[in-house]
Amino acid sequence: MATYSTNEFKGGLKIMLDGDPFTIVENEFVKPGKGQAFNRVKVRNLKTGRVIDKTFKSGESVEAADVIETELQYLYNDGEFFHFMDPQSFEQKSAPQAAVGDGAKWLKEQDICTVILWNDEPLSVEPPSFVDLKVVETDPGVRGDTSGGGGKPAKLETGAVVRVPLFIEEGEVLRVDTRKGEYVSRAKE
Amino acid sequence: MEVWRPAAGLETLRRRAMILAEIRRFFAGRGVLEVQPPTLGPPAMDPALESLAVEGVAPGGGRRWLQTSPEYAMKRLLAAGSGDIYALGPAWRGGEHGRWHRVEFTLLEWYRIGFDHHRLMGEVAELAAAACGPRPVERISYRDAFLRHAGVDPLEADENDLAAAVARAGVSPGWPPSGRDTYLDLLLSHVIGPALGHGAATFLYGFPASQAALARLDDADPRTARRFELFLDGLEIANGYHELTDADAQRRRFEAERTERRFLGLPVYEPDEALLAALEAGIPDCAGVALGVDRLVAVALGARSLAEVRFE
């Protein structure tokens, strides 16, 4: 079992706490004038995203979490699992709904996603920051109105709904920022 | 930034130098003698301090340890009749690195003959004012501070009460703590200390007897020791004692620290016989304090970390 000593603690280090994998967000060494030293850390649960405070006795060791970040290609969703493939090894991995979360609405087949693996299983899936998606449903375009002011909702091929300028038509392919959930531009084909 | 360029700016280092000059002027004006204790000597006995060994520096090629503070050496001078003394220089504590900690740091330590801890607190406040500008000074007992900020009596509460206070404060130990002092240290470092010294120079005094270190116990309440700390802006700046001058009591404390070191699997050192002999020869009734100069400079300049005010 790999372990880390508290003096190796730094932001980004992955550790196990109460059976869950966590990443260290912030580490502070604290010590009263005389007395024991502690490492006071903020850690994020990689399963739930929740950030909690934790204190360790300095010099103690904590179990390391076998967590790596990798790039996998999204293949398909079978209704229960999202399936991915390593483009180099062609090895396939399946991620449960919970690992994909809200990002599911941006997933288009063939797109390369950032996947966090814990003990070799997908723990969380992050869609690409920018995706090109086709508009499948929106009110008819208002020609000549290129102001972009106001806007209207448009449903995309993955099911996501974003606000788009009035001139956008069904069938057009748009570039979308998945982190903000916002329309960026028409996609350049 | 180029790798050779120190992170602390030159203007900061100039202001730091002015504070060091102010400290020396402060003591010169009061007839306190500057001394330079050897920085290599015996190791500290305190289990919470890690002394760093240097090989091949003792006569005959043996090892010595970088001082964690000049305390043992300065007490030998006091026994020799030096009168009031201060030392300003580097000290080293292994394993201590963080925003407000450095393995190598700058320590100011001084001893005043005939002072008790309360009188010395007054002088520490004056020195802090000389460096950082005046602030209201407040004194709060360790017990009152715990009652006010953690809702628990640190002298009477049992481990369960202390564990509950730790949990109430939102502190979550990643291991099962044991021992009252561990809980007290958790509360002091996470809750109480950070709440002290805002808009004031706050002295915390009357530490539990179990944390007396080198302070004498208080005859008026032997549950407490005549030990204090100064806090500015939530940072612990100084730690002082009405000094223990009884050689036998000191020997017993060293023995207890050796036992604790053995229990914790830490190096167990021989007591510093030179210090014990000095105490037997007799040191005058005095109070002494160690003050973190890097932190004092950081507070004076409004810095947010030691890295901003140290040349490293």
Coordinates of C-alpha atoms in Angstrom, one line a residue, chain B residues 62-276:
Chain B
G62 CA 31.6 14.3 17.0
R63 CA 28.2 15.7 16.2
R64 CA 26.4 18.8 17.5
W65 CA 23.0 20.2 17.0
L66 CA 21.8 23.4 15.4
Q67 CA 20.1 25.4 18.2
T68 CA 16.3 25.3 18.2
S69 CA 16.6 28.3 20.5
P70 CA 19.6 29.8 22.5
E71 CA 17.8 29.1 25.8
Y72 CA 20.2 26.5 27.3
A73 CA 23.3 28.5 26.4
M74 CA 21.8 31.8 27.6
K75 CA 20.9 30.3 31.0
R76 CA 24.6 29.4 31.5
L77 CA 25.5 33.1 30.9
L78 CA 22.8 34.1 33.5
A79 CA 24.4 31.8 36.0
A80 CA 27.7 33.4 35.3
G81 CA 26.3 36.7 36.3
S82 CA 25.7 38.3 32.9
G83 CA 22.7 40.3 34.0
D84 CA 20.0 41.2 31.4
I85 CA 20.9 39.7 28.0
Y86 CA 19.4 39.3 24.5
A87 CA 20.4 37.3 21.4
L88 CA 19.2 37.9 17.8
G89 CA 20.0 35.3 15.2
P90 CA 19.0 32.2 13.4
A91 CA 17.5 29.0 14.9
W92 CA 16.5 25.8 13.3
R93 CA 13.6 23.4 13.8
G94 CA 13.5 20.3 11.6
G95 CA 10.3 19.4 9.7
E96 CA 8.7 22.9 10.2
H97 CA 7.8 24.4 6.9
G98 CA 4.7 26.3 5.8
R99 CA 3.3 29.7 5.2
W100 CA 4.3 30.8 8.8
H101 CA 7.0 28.3 9.5
R102 CA 10.6 27.8 8.3
V103 CA 13.2 25.2 9.3
E104 CA 15.6 28.1 9.5
F105 CA 14.2 31.2 11.0
T106 CA 15.2 34.3 13.0
L107 CA 14.7 34.3 16.7
L108 CA 15.0 37.1 19.3
E109 CA 15.4 35.8 22.8
W110 CA 15.9 37.9 26.0
Y111 CA 16.1 37.5 29.7
R112 CA 15.3 40.1 32.4
I113 CA 16.6 39.7 35.9
G114 CA 14.0 40.2 38.6
F115 CA 11.1 40.3 36.1
D116 CA 8.1 38.0 36.4
H117 CA 6.1 36.9 33.3
H118 CA 3.6 39.8 33.7
R119 CA 6.3 42.4 33.8
L120 CA 8.0 40.9 30.8
M121 CA 4.7 40.9 28.9
G122 CA 4.7 44.6 29.3
E123 CA 8.2 44.9 27.8
V124 CA 7.3 42.5 24.9
A125 CA 4.3 44.8 24.2
E126 CA 6.6 47.8 24.1
L127 CA 9.0 46.0 21.7
A128 CA 6.2 44.9 19.5
A129 CA 4.9 48.5 19.4
A130 CA 8.4 49.8 18.5
A131 CA 8.4 47.4 15.5
C132 CA 4.8 47.4 14.4
G133 CA 3.3 50.6 15.8
P134 CA 1.2 51.0 18.9
R135 CA -1.9 48.8 19.5
P136 CA -4.1 48.3 22.5
V137 CA -2.6 45.6 24.7
E138 CA -4.9 42.9 26.2
R139 CA -4.2 40.0 28.4
I140 CA -6.4 36.9 28.6
S141 CA -5.8 33.8 30.6
Y142 CA -5.5 30.5 28.7
R143 CA -8.6 29.3 30.6
D144 CA -10.7 32.4 29.7
A145 CA -9.6 32.2 26.1
F146 CA -10.7 28.6 25.8
L147 CA -14.0 29.3 27.5
R148 CA -14.7 32.3 25.2
H149 CA -13.6 30.9 21.9
A150 CA -14.1 27.1 22.3
G151 CA -16.7 26.9 25.1
V152 CA -14.6 24.5 27.2
D153 CA -12.5 24.7 30.4
P154 CA -9.0 23.6 29.5
L155 CA -8.0 23.0 33.1
E156 CA -11.0 20.9 34.1
A157 CA -12.5 19.3 31.0
D158 CA -11.9 15.6 30.4
E159 CA -10.9 14.1 27.0
N160 CA -14.5 13.6 25.9
D161 CA -15.4 17.3 26.6
L162 CA -12.3 18.4 24.7
A163 CA -13.1 16.1 21.8
A164 CA -16.6 17.6 21.7
A165 CA -15.2 21.1 21.6
V166 CA -12.9 20.1 18.8
A167 CA -15.9 18.7 16.8
R168 CA -18.0 21.8 17.6
A169 CA -15.2 24.0 16.1
G170 CA -15.4 22.0 12.9
V171 CA -11.9 20.5 13.4
S172 CA -11.8 17.0 12.0
P173 CA -8.7 14.9 13.1
G174 CA -7.7 12.3 10.5
W175 CA -6.5 10.0 13.3
P176 CA -7.8 9.1 16.7
P177 CA -6.3 11.8 19.0
S178 CA -5.3 10.8 22.5
G179 CA -4.2 12.8 25.5
R180 CA -5.6 16.1 26.8
D181 CA -2.7 18.1 25.5
T182 CA -3.3 16.9 21.9
Y183 CA -6.8 18.3 22.0
L184 CA -5.6 21.5 23.6
D185 CA -3.0 21.9 20.9
L186 CA -5.6 21.3 18.2
L187 CA -7.9 23.9 19.7
L188 CA -5.1 26.4 20.3
S189 CA -3.6 26.1 16.8
H190 CA -6.9 25.9 14.9
V191 CA -9.4 28.0 16.8
I192 CA -8.0 30.1 19.7
G193 CA -4.7 31.4 18.3
P194 CA -6.3 32.5 15.0
A195 CA -8.9 34.5 16.9
L196 CA -6.4 36.4 19.0
G197 CA -4.5 39.7 18.4
H198 CA -6.9 41.3 15.9
G199 CA -6.6 45.1 16.4
A200 CA -4.7 44.4 19.6
A201 CA -1.5 42.8 21.0
T202 CA -3.0 39.9 22.9
F203 CA -1.2 38.0 25.6
L204 CA -2.3 34.5 26.5
Y205 CA -1.0 33.5 29.9
G206 CA -1.4 30.8 32.5
F207 CA -0.8 27.7 30.3
P208 CA -1.7 24.3 31.8
A209 CA 1.0 22.8 34.0
S210 CA 1.3 20.0 31.5
Q211 CA 2.6 22.6 29.0
A212 CA 4.9 24.4 31.4
A213 CA 7.9 23.8 29.2
L214 CA 10.6 25.7 31.1
A215 CA 8.3 27.9 33.1
R216 CA 7.7 27.7 36.8
L217 CA 4.3 26.7 38.0
D218 CA 2.0 29.3 39.5
D219 CA 1.8 29.0 43.3
A220 CA -1.6 30.8 43.2
D221 CA -3.0 28.1 40.9
P222 CA -0.6 25.1 40.4
R223 CA -2.8 23.8 37.6
T224 CA -1.2 26.5 35.5
A225 CA 2.3 27.6 34.6
R226 CA 3.8 31.1 34.5
R227 CA 4.1 30.9 30.7
F228 CA 2.7 33.3 28.1
E229 CA 2.4 33.8 24.3
L230 CA 1.9 37.0 22.3
F231 CA -0.5 37.0 19.3
L232 CA -0.7 39.6 16.6
D233 CA -3.2 39.3 13.8
G234 CA -3.9 35.7 14.8
L235 CA -0.2 34.7 14.6
E236 CA 1.8 33.5 17.6
I237 CA 4.7 35.8 17.8
A238 CA 6.4 35.1 21.1
N239 CA 6.6 32.6 23.9
G240 CA 7.9 33.5 27.4
Y241 CA 8.3 32.2 30.9
H242 CA 8.8 33.2 34.4
E243 CA 11.8 30.9 34.4
L244 CA 12.1 27.7 36.2
T245 CA 15.4 28.0 38.2
D246 CA 15.2 24.9 40.3
A247 CA 17.8 22.4 39.0
D248 CA 16.0 19.3 40.5
A249 CA 12.6 20.3 39.0
Q250 CA 14.4 20.9 35.6
R251 CA 16.1 17.5 35.8
R252 CA 12.7 15.8 36.5
R253 CA 11.2 17.6 33.4
F254 CA 14.1 16.5 31.2
E255 CA 13.5 12.9 32.5
A256 CA 9.7 13.2 31.7
E257 CA 10.6 14.5 28.2
R258 CA 13.1 11.6 27.7
T259 CA 10.3 9.1 28.6
E260 CA 7.9 10.8 26.2
R261 CA 10.6 10.7 23.4
R262 CA 11.1 7.0 24.0
F263 CA 7.3 6.4 23.9
L264 CA 7.0 8.3 20.6
G265 CA 10.0 6.5 19.1
L266 CA 12.0 9.7 18.8
P267 CA 15.7 10.1 19.5
V268 CA 16.4 10.1 23.3
Y269 CA 19.1 12.5 24.2
E270 CA 21.3 12.9 27.3
P271 CA 20.2 15.9 29.4
D272 CA 22.4 19.0 28.9
E273 CA 24.6 18.6 32.0
A274 CA 26.0 22.1 31.5
L275 CA 22.6 23.6 31.8
L276 CA 21.7 21.5 34.9

